[in-house]
XYZ file of C-alpha atoms in Angstrom:
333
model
C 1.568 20.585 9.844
C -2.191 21.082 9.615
C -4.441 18.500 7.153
C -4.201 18.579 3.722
C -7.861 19.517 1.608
C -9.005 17.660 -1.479
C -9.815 19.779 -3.838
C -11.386 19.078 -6.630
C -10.510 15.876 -8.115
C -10.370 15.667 -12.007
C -9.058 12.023 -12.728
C -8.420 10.337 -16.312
C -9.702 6.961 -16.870
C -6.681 4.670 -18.297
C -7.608 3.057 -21.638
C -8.023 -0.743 -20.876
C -5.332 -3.429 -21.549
C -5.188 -6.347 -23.858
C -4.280 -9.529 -21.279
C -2.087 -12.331 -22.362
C -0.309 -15.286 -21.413
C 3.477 -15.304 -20.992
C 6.214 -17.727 -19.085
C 9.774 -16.717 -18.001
C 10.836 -13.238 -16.170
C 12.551 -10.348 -17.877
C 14.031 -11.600 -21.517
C 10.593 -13.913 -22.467
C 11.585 -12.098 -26.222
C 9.400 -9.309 -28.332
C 6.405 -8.683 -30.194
C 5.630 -6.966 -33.025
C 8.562 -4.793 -33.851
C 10.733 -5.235 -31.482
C 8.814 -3.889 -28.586
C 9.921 -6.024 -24.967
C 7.299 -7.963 -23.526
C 8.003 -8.482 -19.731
C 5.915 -10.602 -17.868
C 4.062 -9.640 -14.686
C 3.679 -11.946 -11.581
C -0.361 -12.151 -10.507
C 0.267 -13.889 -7.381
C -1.189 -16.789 -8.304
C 1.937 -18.440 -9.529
C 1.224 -17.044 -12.893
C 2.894 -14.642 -15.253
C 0.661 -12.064 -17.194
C 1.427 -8.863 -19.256
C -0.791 -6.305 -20.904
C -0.527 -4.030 -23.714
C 0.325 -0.192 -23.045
C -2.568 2.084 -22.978
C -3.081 3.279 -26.374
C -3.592 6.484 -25.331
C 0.258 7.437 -24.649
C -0.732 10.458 -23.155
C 1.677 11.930 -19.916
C 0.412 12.820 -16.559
C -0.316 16.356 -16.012
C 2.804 18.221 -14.744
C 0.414 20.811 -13.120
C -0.873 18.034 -10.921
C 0.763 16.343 -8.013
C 0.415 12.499 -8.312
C 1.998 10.135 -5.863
C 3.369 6.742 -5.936
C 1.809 4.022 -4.607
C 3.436 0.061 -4.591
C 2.578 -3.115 -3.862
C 4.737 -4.899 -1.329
C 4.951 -8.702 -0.558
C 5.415 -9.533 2.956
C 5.930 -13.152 3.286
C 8.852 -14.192 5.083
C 10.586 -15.213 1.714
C 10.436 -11.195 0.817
C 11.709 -10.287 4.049
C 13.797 -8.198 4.657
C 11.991 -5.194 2.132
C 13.719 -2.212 0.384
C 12.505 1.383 0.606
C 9.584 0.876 2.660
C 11.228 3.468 5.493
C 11.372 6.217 3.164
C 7.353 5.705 1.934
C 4.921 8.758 3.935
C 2.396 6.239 4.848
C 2.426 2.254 4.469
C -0.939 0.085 4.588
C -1.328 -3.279 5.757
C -4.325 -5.251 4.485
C -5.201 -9.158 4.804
C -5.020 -11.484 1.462
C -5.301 -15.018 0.346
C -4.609 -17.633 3.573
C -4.911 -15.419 6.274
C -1.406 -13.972 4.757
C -0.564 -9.618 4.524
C 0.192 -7.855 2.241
C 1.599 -4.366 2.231
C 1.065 -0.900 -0.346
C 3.912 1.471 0.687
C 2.885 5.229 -0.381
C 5.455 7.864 -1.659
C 5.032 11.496 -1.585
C 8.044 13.304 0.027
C 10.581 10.941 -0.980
C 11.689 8.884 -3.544
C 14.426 6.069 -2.659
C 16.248 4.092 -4.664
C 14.696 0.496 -4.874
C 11.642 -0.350 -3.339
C 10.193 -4.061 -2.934
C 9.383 -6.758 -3.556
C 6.769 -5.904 -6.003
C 4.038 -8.300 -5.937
C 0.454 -8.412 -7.017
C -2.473 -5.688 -6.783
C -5.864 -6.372 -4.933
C -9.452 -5.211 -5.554
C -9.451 -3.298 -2.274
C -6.391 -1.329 -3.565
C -8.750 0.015 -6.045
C -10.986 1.577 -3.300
C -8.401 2.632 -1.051
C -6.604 4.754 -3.714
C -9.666 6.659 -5.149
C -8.602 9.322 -2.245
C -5.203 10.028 -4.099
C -5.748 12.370 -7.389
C -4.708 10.160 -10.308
C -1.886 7.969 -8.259
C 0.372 5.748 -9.644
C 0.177 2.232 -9.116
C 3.827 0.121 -9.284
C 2.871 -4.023 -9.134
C 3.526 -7.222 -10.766
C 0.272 -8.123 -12.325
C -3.114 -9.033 -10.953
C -5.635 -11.654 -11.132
C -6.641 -12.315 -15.096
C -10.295 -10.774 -14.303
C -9.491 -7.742 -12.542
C -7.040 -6.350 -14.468
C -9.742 -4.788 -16.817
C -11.314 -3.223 -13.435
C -7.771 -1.769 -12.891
C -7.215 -0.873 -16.247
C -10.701 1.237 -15.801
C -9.862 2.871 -12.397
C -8.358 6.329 -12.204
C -4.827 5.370 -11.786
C -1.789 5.125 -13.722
C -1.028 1.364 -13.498
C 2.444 0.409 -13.942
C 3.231 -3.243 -14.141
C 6.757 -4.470 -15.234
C 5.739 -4.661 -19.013
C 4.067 -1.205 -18.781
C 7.676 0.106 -17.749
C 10.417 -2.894 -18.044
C 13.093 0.470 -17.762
C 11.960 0.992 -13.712
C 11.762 -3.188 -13.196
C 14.516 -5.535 -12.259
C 14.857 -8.732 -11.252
C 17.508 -9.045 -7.966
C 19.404 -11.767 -7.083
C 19.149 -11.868 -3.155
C 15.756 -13.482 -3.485
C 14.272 -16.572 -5.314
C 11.447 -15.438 -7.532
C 8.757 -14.284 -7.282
C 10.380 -12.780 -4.271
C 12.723 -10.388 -5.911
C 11.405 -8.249 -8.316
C 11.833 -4.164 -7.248
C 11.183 -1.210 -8.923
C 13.194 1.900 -9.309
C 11.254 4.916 -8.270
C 12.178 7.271 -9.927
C 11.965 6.130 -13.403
C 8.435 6.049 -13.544
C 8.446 9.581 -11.708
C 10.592 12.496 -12.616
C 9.783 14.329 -9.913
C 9.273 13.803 -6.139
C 5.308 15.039 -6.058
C 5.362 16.406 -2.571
C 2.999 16.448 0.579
C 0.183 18.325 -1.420
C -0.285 14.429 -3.087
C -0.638 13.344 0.633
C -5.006 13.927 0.169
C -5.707 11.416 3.309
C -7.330 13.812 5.338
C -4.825 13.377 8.425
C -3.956 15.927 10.556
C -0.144 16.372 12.161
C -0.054 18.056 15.592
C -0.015 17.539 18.888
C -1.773 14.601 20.973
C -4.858 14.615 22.045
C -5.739 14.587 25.627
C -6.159 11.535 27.581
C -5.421 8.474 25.947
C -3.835 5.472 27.954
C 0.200 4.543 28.350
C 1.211 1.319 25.774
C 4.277 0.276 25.238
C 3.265 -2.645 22.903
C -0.017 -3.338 20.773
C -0.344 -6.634 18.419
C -2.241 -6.927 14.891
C -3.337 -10.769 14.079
C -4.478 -12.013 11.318
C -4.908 -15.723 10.440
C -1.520 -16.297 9.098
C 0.706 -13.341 9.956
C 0.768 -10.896 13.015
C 2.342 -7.125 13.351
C 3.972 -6.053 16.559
C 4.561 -2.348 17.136
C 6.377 -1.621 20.580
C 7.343 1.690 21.635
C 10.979 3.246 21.504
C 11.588 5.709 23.916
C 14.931 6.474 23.024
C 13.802 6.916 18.860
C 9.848 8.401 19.830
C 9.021 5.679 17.207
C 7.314 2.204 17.285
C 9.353 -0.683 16.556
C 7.657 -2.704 13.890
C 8.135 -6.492 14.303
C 5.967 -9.120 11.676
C 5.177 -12.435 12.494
C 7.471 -12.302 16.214
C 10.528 -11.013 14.646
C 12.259 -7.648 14.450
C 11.490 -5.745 10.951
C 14.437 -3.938 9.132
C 14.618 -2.882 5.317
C 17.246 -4.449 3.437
C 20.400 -1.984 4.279
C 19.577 -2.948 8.167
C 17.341 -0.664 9.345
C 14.574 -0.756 11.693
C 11.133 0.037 10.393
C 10.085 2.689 13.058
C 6.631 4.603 12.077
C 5.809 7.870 14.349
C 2.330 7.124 14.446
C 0.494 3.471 13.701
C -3.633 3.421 13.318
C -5.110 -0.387 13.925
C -8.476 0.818 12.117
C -11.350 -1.829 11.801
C -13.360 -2.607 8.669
C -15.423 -4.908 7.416
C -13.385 -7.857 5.617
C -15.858 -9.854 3.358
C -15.286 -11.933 0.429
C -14.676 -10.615 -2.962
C -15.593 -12.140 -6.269
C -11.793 -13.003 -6.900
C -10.046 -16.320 -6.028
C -5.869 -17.373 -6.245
C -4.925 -20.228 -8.048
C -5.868 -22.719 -4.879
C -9.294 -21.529 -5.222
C -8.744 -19.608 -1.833
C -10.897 -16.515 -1.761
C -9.337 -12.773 -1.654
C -10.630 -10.899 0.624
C -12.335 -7.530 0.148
C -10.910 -4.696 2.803
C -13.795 -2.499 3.097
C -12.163 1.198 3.164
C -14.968 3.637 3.056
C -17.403 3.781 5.973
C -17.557 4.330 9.279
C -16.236 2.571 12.434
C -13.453 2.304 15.412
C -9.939 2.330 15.439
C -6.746 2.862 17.444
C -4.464 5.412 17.593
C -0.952 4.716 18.984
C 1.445 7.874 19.165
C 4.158 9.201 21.629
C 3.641 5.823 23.859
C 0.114 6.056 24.253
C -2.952 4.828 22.745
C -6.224 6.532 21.655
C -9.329 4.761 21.039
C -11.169 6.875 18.112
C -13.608 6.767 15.460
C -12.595 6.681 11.642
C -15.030 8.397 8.572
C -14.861 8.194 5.199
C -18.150 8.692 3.330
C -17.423 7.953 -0.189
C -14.110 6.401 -2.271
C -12.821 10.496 -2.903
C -13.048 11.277 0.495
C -9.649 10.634 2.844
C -10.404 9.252 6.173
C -11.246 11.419 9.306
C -9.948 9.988 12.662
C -11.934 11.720 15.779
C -12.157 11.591 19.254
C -15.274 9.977 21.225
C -16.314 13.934 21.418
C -15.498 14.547 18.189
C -12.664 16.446 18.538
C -9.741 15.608 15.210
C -7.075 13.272 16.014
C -3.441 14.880 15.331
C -0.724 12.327 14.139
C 3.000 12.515 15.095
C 4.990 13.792 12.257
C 6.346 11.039 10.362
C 5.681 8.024 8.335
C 2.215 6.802 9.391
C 1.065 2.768 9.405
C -2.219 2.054 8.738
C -3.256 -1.944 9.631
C -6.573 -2.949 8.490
C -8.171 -5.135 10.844
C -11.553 -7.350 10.415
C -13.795 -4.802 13.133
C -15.568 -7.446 15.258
């Protein structure tokens, strides 16, 4: 499977959202005639909802668009649904020194997938390389949901489309709230949605054997160790063994530890702890692990629309294994 191209990008700006302030989960009652208000989780400990976009107006069914959603990945969420069917899955650092995770859906469409928690101003960035995705989460701070109301993404919060949202009862809240996949989709959009700029293929030369490479991050740490037997890497978080909720191993084919520059962004959580920014676009190092070895490349993206190019020290393109791909964002030194 060769790269996929961008093409030309023609993206619809979502007509901004009215913000107010609402207690309770699912049945917090109606307004105006009848219509559901359900409130949305920020991740602060807060519940917020929004008005739908005025403009009503349906995605383009010439168009692929994928699905993108917001994961929590505290141990309280643990163990996740749907996250083994997602094409790629991104790992980014958020309030505390804590992760977060924004599983990506292009071939396949499970059932469930979550817990849903809140969007990030990074997220905003990193998805500019998708045309027109769609964004599943709970909510978002009060002063950047406009910004994500203004980006070119269909964001769908549990009030935008209460049908897809449901509260479960294996978790406490605000650990438990999934979504349903396909109701906000009606069709699975395919690979031609995957615009990332990787390339599938085989390994580059060289490269160095490891069986086990570790991600830390203040308050949280990834493990991926190399299966043999499955040609995957076992996925462990904070020193224990990751499986999705019907028991199954997380196992990526390929995992990239790429490192960017974390800074502070103009956001705080309700401790006053600052959010930080992952810096997507850029330049910089990173590290390939596939088939039980490790490759030490360089990363490029020049601009939000661009996906990222992974190269060799000579310049050569990096081929991934075939499969679902981690990416873990990691503060470059």
């Amino acid at each position: 499977m060769v790269g996929m191209g961008h093409g030309t990008r023609t993206r619809r700006v979502r007509t901004a959202a009215v913000l107010l302030t609402a207690t309770g989960l699912f049945a917090a009652g109606c307004t105006g005639a009848g219509t559901p208000r359900v409130p949305a989780d920020d991740g602060r400990g807060q519940l917020h909802t929004s008005e739908p976009s005025a403009s009503g107006q349906s995605r383009a069914a010439d168009r692929p668009a994928l699905l993108a959603v917001k994961i929590d990945n505290v141990r309280a969420a643990r163990p996740q649904a749907g996250i083994d069917s997602a094409d790629i899955v991104y790992a980014e650092q958020v309030e505390g020194g804590l992760s977060r995770l924004m599983a990506v859906f292009a071939t396949r469409l499970p059932k469930t997938v979550g817990p849903v928690r809140s969007a990030r101003e990074s997220d905003l960035e990193l998805l500019r390389q998708f045309d027109d995705p769609t964004l599943a989460f709970s909510g978002a701070q009060r002063k950047l949901m406009p910004l994500i109301n203004r980006a070119p993404l269909d964001a769908r919060t549990p009030e935008q489309a209460s049908d897809a949202y449901f509260r479960g009862s294996d978790k406490a809240s605000p650990h438990n709230l999934y979504v349903r996949p396909k109701r906000l989709m009606p069709t699975t959009p395919g690979a031609a949605a995957l615009t990332t700029g990787f390339r599938y293929g085989a390994a580059p030369a060289g490269g160095t054997r490891d069986t086990s490479e570790t991600v830390r991050y203040p308050a949280a740490r990834f493990t991926f160790s190399w299966s043999e037997s499955r040609r995957r890497w076992l996925v462990s978080m904070d020193g224990r063994p990751d499986t999705t909720s019907d028991g199954k191993r997380l196992a990526p084919a390929t995992v990239v530890v790429q490192y960017v520059k974390v800074r502070p962004s103009a956001f705080h959580d309700f401790l006053g702890n600052n959010t930080p920014y992952t810096q997507t676009v850029g330049s910089g190092r990173a590290k390939v692990l596939r088939d039980g070895r490790a490759y030490d490349v360089n990363w490029k993206r020049p601009k939000a629309t661009d996906g990222t190019e992974f190269t060799t020290k000579d310049g050569a393109p990096v081929n991934f294994a075939k499969g679902q791909v981690w990416v873990v964002f990691a503060k470059a030194s």
